[in-house]
mmCIF file with all atom_site columns, C-alpha atoms in Angstrom:
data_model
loop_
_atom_site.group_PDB
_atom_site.id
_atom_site.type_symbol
_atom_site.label_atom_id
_atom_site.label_alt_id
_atom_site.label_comp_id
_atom_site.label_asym_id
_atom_site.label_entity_id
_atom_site.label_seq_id
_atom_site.pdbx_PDB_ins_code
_atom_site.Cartn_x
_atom_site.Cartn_y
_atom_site.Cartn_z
_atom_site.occupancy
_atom_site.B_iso_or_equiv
_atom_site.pdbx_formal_charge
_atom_site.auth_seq_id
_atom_site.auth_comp_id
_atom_site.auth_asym_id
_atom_site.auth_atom_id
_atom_site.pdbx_PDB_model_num
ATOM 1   C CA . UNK A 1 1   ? 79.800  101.553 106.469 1.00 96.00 ? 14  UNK A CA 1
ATOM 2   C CA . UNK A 1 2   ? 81.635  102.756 103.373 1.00 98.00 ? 15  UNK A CA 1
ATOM 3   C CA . UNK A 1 3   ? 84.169  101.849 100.540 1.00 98.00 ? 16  UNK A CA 1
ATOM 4   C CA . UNK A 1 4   ? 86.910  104.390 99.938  1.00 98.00 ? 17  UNK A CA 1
ATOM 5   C CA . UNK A 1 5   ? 89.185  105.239 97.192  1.00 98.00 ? 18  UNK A CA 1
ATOM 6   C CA . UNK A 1 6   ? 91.695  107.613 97.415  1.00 97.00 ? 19  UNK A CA 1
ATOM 7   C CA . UNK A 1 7   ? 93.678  108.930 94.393  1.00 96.00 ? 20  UNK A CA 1
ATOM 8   C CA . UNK A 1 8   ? 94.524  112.127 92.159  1.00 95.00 ? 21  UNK A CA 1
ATOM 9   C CA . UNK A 1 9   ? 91.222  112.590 90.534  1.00 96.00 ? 22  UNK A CA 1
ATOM 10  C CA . UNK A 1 10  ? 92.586  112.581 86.848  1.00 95.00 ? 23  UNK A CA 1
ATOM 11  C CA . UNK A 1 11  ? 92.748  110.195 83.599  1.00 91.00 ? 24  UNK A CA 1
ATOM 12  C CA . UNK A 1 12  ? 94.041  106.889 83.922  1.00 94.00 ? 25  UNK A CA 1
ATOM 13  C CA . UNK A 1 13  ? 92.395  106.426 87.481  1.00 95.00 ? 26  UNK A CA 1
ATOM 14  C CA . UNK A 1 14  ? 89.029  104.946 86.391  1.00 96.00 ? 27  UNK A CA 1
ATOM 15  C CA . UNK A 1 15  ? 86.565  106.721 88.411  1.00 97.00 ? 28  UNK A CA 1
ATOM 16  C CA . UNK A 1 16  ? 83.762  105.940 86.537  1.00 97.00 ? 29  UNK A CA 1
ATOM 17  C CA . UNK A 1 17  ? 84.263  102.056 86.535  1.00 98.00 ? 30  UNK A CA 1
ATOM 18  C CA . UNK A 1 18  ? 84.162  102.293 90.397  1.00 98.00 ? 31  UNK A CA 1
ATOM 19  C CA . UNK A 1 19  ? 81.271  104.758 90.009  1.00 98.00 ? 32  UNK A CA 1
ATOM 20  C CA . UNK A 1 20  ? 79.505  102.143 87.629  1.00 98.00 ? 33  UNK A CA 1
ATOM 21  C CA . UNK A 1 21  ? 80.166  99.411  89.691  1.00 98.00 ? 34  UNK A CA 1
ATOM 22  C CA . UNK A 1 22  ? 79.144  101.310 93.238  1.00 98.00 ? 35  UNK A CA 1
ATOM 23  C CA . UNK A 1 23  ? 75.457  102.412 91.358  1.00 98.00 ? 36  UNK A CA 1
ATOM 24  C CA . UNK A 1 24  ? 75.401  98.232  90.893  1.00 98.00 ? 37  UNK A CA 1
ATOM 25  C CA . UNK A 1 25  ? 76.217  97.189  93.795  1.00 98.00 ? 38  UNK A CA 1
ATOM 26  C CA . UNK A 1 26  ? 73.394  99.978  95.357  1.00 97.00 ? 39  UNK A CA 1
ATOM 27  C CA . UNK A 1 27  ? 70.546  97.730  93.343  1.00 96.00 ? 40  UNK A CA 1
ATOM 28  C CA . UNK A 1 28  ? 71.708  95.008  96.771  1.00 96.00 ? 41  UNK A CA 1
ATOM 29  C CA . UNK A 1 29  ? 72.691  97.506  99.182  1.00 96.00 ? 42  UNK A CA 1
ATOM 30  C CA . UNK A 1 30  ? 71.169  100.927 100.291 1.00 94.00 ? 43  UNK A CA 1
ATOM 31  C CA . UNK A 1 31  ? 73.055  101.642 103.635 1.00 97.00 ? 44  UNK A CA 1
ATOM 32  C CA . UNK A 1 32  ? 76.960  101.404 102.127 1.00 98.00 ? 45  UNK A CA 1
ATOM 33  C CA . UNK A 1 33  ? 78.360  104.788 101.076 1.00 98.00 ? 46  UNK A CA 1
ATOM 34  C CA . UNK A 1 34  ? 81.571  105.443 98.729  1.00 98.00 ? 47  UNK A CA 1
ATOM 35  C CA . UNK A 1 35  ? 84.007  107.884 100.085 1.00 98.00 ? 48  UNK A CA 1
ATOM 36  C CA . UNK A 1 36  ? 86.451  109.577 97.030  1.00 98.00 ? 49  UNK A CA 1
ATOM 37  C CA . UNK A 1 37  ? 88.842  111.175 98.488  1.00 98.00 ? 50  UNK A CA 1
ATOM 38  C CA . UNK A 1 38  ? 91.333  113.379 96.187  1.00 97.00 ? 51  UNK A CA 1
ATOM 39  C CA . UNK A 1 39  ? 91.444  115.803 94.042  1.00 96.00 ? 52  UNK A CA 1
ATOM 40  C CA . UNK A 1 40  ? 92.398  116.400 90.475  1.00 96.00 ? 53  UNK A CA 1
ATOM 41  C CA . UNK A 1 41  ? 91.225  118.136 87.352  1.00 96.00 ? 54  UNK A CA 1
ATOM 42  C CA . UNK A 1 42  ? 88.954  115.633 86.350  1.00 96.00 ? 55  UNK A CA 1
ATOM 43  C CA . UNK A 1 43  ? 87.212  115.813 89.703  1.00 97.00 ? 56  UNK A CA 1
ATOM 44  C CA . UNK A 1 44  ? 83.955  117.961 88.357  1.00 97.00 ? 57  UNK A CA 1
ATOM 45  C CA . UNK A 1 45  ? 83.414  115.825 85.612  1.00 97.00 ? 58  UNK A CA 1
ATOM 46  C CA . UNK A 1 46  ? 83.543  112.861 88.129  1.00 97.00 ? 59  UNK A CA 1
ATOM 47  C CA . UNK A 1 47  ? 81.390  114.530 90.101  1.00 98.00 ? 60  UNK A CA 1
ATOM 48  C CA . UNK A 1 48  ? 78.849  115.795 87.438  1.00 98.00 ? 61  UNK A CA 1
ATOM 49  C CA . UNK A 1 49  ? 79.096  111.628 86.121  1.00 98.00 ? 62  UNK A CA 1
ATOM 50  C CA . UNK A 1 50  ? 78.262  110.469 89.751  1.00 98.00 ? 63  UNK A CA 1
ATOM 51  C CA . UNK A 1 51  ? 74.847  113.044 89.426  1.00 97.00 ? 64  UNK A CA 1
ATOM 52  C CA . UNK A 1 52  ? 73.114  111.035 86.995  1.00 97.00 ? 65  UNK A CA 1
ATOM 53  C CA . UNK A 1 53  ? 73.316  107.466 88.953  1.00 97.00 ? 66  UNK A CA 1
ATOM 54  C CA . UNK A 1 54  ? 71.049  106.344 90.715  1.00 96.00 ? 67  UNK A CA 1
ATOM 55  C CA . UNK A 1 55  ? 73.102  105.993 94.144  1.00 96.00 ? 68  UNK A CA 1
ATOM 56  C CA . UNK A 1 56  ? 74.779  109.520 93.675  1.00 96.00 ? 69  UNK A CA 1
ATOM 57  C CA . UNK A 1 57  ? 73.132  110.702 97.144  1.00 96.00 ? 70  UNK A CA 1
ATOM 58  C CA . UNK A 1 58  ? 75.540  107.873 98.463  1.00 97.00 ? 71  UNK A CA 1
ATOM 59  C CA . UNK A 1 59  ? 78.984  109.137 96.663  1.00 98.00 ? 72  UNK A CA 1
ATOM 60  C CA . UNK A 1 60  ? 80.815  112.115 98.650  1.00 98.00 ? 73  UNK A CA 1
ATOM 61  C CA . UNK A 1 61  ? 83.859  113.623 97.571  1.00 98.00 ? 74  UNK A CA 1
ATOM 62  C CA . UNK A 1 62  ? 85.821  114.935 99.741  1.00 97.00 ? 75  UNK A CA 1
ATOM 63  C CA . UNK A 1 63  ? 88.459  116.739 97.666  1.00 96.00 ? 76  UNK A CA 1
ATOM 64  C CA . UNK A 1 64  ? 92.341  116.696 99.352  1.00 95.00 ? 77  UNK A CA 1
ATOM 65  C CA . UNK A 1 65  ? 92.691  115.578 102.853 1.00 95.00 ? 78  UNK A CA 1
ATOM 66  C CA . UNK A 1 66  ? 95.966  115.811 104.516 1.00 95.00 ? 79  UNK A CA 1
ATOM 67  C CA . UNK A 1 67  ? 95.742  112.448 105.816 1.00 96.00 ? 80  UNK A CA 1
ATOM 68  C CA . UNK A 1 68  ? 93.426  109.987 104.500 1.00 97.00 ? 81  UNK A CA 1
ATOM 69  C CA . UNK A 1 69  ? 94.491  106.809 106.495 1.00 97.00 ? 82  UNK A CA 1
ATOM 70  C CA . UNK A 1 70  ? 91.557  107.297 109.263 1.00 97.00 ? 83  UNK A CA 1
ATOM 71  C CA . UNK A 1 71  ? 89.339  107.256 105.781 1.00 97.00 ? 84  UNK A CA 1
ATOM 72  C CA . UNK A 1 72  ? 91.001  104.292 104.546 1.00 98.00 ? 85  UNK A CA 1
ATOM 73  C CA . UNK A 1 73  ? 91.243  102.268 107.929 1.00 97.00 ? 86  UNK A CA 1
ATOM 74  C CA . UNK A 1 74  ? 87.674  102.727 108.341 1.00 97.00 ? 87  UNK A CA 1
ATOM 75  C CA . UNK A 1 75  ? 86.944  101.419 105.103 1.00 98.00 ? 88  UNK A CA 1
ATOM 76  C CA . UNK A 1 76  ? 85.533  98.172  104.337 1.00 98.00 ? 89  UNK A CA 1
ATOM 77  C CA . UNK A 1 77  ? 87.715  98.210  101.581 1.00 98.00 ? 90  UNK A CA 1
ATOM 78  C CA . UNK A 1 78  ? 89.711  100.348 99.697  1.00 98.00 ? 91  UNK A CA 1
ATOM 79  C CA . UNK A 1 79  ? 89.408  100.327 96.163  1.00 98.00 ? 92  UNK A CA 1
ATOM 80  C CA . UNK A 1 80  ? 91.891  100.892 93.424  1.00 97.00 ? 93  UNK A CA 1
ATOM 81  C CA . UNK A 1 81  ? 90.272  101.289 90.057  1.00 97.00 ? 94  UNK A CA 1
ATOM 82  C CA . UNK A 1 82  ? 93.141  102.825 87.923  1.00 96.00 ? 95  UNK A CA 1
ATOM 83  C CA . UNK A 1 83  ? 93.561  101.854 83.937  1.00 95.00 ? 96  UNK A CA 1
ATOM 84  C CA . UNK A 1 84  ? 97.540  101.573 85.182  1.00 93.00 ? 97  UNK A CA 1
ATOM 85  C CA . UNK A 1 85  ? 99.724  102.491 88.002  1.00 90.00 ? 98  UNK A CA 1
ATOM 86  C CA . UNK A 1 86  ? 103.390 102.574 88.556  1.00 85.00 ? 99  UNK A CA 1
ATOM 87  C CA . UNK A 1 87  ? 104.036 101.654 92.360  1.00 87.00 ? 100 UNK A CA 1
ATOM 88  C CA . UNK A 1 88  ? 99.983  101.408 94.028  1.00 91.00 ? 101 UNK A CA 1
ATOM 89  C CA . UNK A 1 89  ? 101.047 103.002 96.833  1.00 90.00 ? 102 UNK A CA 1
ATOM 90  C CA . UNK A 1 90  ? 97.803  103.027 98.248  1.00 93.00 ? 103 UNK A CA 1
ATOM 91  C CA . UNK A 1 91  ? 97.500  99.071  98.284  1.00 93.00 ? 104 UNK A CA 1
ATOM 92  C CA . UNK A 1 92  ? 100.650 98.413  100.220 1.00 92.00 ? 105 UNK A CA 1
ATOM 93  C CA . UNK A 1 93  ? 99.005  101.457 102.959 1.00 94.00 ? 106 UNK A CA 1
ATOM 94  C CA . UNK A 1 94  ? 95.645  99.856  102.585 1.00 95.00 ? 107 UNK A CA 1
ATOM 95  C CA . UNK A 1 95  ? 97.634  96.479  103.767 1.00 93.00 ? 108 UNK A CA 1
ATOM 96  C CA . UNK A 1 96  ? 99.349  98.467  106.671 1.00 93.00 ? 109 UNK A CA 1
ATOM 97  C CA . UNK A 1 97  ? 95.962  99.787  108.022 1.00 96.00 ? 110 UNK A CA 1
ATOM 98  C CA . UNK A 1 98  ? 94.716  96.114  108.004 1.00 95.00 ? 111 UNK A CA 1
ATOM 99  C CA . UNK A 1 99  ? 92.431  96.816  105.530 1.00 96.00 ? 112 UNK A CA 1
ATOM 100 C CA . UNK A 1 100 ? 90.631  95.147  102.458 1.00 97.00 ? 113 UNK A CA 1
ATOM 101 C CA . UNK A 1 101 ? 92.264  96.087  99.197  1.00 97.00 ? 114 UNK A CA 1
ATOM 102 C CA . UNK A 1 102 ? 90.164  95.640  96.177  1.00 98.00 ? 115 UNK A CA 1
ATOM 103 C CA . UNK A 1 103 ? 92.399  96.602  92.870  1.00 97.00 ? 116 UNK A CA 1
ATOM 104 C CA . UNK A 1 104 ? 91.683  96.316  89.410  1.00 97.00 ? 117 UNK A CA 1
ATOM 105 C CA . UNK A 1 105 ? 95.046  93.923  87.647  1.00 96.00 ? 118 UNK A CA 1
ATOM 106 C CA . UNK A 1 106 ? 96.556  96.705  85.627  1.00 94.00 ? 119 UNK A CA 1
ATOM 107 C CA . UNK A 1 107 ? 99.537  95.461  84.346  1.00 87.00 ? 120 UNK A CA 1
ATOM 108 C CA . UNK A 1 108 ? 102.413 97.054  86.845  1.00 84.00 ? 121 UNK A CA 1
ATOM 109 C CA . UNK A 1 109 ? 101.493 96.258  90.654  1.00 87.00 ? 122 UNK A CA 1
ATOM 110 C CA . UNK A 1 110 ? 98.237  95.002  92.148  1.00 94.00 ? 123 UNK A CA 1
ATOM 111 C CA . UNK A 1 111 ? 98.593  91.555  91.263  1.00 93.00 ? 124 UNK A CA 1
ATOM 112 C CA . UNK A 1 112 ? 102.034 91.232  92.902  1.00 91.00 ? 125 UNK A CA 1
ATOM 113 C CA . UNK A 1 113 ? 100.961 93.684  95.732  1.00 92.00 ? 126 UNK A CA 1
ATOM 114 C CA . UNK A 1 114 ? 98.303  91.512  96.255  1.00 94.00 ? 127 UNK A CA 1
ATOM 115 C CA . UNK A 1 115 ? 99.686  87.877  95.529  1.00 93.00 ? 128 UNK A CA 1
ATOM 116 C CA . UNK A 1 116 ? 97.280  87.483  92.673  1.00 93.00 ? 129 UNK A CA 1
ATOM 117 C CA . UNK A 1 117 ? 94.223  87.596  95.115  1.00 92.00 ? 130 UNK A CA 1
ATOM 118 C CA . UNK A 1 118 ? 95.365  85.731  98.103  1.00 94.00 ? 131 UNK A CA 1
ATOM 119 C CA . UNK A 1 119 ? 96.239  89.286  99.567  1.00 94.00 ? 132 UNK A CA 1
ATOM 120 C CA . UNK A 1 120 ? 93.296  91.323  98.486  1.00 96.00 ? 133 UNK A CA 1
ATOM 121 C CA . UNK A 1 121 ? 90.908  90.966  95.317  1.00 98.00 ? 134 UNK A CA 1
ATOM 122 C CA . UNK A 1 122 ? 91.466  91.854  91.686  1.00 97.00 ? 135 UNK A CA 1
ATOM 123 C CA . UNK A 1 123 ? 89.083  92.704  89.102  1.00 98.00 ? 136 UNK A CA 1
ATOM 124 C CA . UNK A 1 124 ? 89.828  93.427  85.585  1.00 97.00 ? 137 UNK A CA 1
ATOM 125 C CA . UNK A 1 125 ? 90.469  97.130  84.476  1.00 97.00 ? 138 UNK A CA 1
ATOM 126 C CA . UNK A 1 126 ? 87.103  98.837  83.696  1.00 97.00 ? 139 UNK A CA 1
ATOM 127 C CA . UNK A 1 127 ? 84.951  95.946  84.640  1.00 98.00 ? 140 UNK A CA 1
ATOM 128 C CA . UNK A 1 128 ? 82.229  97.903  86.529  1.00 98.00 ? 141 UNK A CA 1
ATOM 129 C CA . UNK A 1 129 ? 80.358  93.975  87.055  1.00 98.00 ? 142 UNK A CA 1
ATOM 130 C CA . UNK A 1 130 ? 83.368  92.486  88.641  1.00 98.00 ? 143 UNK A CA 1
ATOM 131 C CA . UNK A 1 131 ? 84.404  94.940  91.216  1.00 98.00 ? 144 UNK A CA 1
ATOM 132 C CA . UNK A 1 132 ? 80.143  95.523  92.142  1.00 98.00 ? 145 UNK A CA 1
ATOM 133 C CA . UNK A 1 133 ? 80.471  91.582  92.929  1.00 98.00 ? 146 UNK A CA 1
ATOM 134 C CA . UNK A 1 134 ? 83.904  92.133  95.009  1.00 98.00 ? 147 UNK A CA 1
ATOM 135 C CA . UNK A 1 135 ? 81.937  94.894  96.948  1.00 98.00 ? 148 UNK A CA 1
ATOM 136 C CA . UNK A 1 136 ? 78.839  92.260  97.654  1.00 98.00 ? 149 UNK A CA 1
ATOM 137 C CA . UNK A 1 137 ? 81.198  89.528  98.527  1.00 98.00 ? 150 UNK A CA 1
ATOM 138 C CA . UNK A 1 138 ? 82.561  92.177  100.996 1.00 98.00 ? 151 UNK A CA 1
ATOM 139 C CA . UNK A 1 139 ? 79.249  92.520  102.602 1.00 97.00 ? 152 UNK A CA 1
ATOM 140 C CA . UNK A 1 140 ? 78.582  89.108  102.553 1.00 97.00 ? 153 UNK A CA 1
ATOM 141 C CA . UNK A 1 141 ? 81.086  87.430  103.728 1.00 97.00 ? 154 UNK A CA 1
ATOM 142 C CA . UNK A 1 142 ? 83.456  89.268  106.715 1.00 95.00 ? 155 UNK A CA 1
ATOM 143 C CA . UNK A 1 143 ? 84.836  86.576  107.711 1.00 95.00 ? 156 UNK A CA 1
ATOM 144 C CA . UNK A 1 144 ? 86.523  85.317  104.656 1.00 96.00 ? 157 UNK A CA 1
ATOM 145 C CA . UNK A 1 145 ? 87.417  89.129  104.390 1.00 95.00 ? 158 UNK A CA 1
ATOM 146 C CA . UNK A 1 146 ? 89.175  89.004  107.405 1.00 95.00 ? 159 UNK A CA 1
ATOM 147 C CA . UNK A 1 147 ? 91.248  85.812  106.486 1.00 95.00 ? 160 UNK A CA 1
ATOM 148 C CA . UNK A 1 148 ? 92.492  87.731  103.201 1.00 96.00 ? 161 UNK A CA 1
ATOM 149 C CA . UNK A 1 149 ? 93.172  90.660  105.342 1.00 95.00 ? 162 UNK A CA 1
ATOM 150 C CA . UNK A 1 150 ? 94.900  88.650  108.015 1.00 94.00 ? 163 UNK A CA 1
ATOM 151 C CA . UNK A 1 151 ? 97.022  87.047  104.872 1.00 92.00 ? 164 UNK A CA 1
ATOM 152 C CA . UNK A 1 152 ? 97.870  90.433  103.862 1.00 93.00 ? 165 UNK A CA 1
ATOM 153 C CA . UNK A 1 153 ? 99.350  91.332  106.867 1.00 89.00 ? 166 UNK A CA 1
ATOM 154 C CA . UNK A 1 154 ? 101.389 88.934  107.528 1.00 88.00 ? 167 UNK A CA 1
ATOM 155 C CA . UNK A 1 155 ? 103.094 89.676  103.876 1.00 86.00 ? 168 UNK A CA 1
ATOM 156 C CA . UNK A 1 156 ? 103.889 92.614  104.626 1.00 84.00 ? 169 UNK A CA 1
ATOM 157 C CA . UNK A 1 157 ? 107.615 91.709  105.809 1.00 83.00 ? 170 UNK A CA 1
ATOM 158 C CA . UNK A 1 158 ? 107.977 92.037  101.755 1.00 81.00 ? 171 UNK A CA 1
ATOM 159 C CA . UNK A 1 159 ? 108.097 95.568  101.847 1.00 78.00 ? 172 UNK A CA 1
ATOM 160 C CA . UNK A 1 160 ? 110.579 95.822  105.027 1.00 83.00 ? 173 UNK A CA 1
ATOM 161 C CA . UNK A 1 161 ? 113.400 98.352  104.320 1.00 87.00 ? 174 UNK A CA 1
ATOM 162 C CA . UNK A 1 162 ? 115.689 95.553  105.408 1.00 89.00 ? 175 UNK A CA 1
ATOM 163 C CA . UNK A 1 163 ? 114.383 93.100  103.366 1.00 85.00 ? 176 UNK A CA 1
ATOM 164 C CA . UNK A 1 164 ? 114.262 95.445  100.280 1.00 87.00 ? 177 UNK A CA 1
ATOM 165 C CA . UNK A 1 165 ? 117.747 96.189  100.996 1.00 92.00 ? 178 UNK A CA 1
ATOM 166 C CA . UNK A 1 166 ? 119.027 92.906  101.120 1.00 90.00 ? 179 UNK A CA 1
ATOM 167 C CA . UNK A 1 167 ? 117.280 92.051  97.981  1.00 89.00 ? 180 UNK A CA 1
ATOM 168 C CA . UNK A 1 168 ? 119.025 95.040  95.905  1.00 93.00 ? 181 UNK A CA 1
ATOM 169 C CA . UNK A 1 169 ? 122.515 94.419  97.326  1.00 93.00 ? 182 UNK A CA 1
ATOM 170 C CA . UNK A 1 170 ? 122.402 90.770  96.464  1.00 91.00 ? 183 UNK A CA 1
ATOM 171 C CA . UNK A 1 171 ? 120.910 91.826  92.587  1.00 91.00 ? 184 UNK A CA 1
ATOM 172 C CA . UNK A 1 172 ? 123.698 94.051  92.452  1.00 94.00 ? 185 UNK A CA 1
ATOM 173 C CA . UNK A 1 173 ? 126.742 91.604  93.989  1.00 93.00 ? 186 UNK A CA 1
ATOM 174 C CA . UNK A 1 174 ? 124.909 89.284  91.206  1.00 91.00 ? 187 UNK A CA 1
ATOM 175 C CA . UNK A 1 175 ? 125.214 91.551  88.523  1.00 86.00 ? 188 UNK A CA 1
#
């Protein structure tokens, strides 16, 4: 059993909020671990950070992996933490493995990605108490997990190339 959160291992991304909030969620749960998968050049201060809590022997960073969607679709959840993002790629793929995606609501992305919660669950950026909850509720409560994940796949059609298309041809012919 294990959380995962994959990213470039750099400012903006948040690590330590989703290293704060994994050493909280520990004080409930001793047999979860947190897979961060990436790389970056803030990955040995991440790393160094992730020493001094308590549920470090729990954290493993992987560095780079070619293809982290086995990681991610054996996640419990996949966890977003960033400060912002441009597109949250890794949301709409969490979504496409049939995943959980747990995001913080930075102001571009998560909260339409994930229909303001009904598609996965938001916490506020850099609040470490929030996102520990999210990962408890996780644990808690699979089968309301499942429903959100079940609701998350089925808006997926949103992101269809045809769709998509459609969508920017008739902005344009409106234009």
């Amino acid at each position: 059993k294990y959380f995962c959160h994959v990213s470039r291992l750099c400012d903006g991304k948040d690590i330590k909020t989703l290293l704060d909030a994994f050493d909280l969620f520990s004080e409930h749960v001793s047999d979860v671990k947190l897979y961060i998968v990436g790389d970056g050049d803030k990955a040995d201060c991440f790393k160094k950070y992730a020493a001094k809590l308590s549920c470090y022997k729990r954290v493993v960073f992987t560095g780079k992996v070619t293809n982290p969607y086995p990681m991610m679709h054996g996640a419990l959840a996949n966890i977003l933490s960033s400060e912002y993002e441009g597109l949250p790629t890794t949301l709409i793929e969490s979504l496409v493995l049939e995943r959980l995606a747990v995001s913080s609501n930075c102001k571009t992305g998560p909260s339409e990605i994930l229909e303001y919660g009904k598609s996965g669950l938001l916490f506020n950026v850099g609040d470490s108490q929030k996102l520990a909850q999210h990962m408890l509720w996780i644990i808690e409560h699979p089968e309301k997990t499942e429903k959100i994940i079940k609701c998350a796949t089925k808006s997926l059609i949103r992101f269809d190339k045809d769709n998509i298309t459609k969508q920017i041809v008739s902005l344009i012919e409106n234009l």
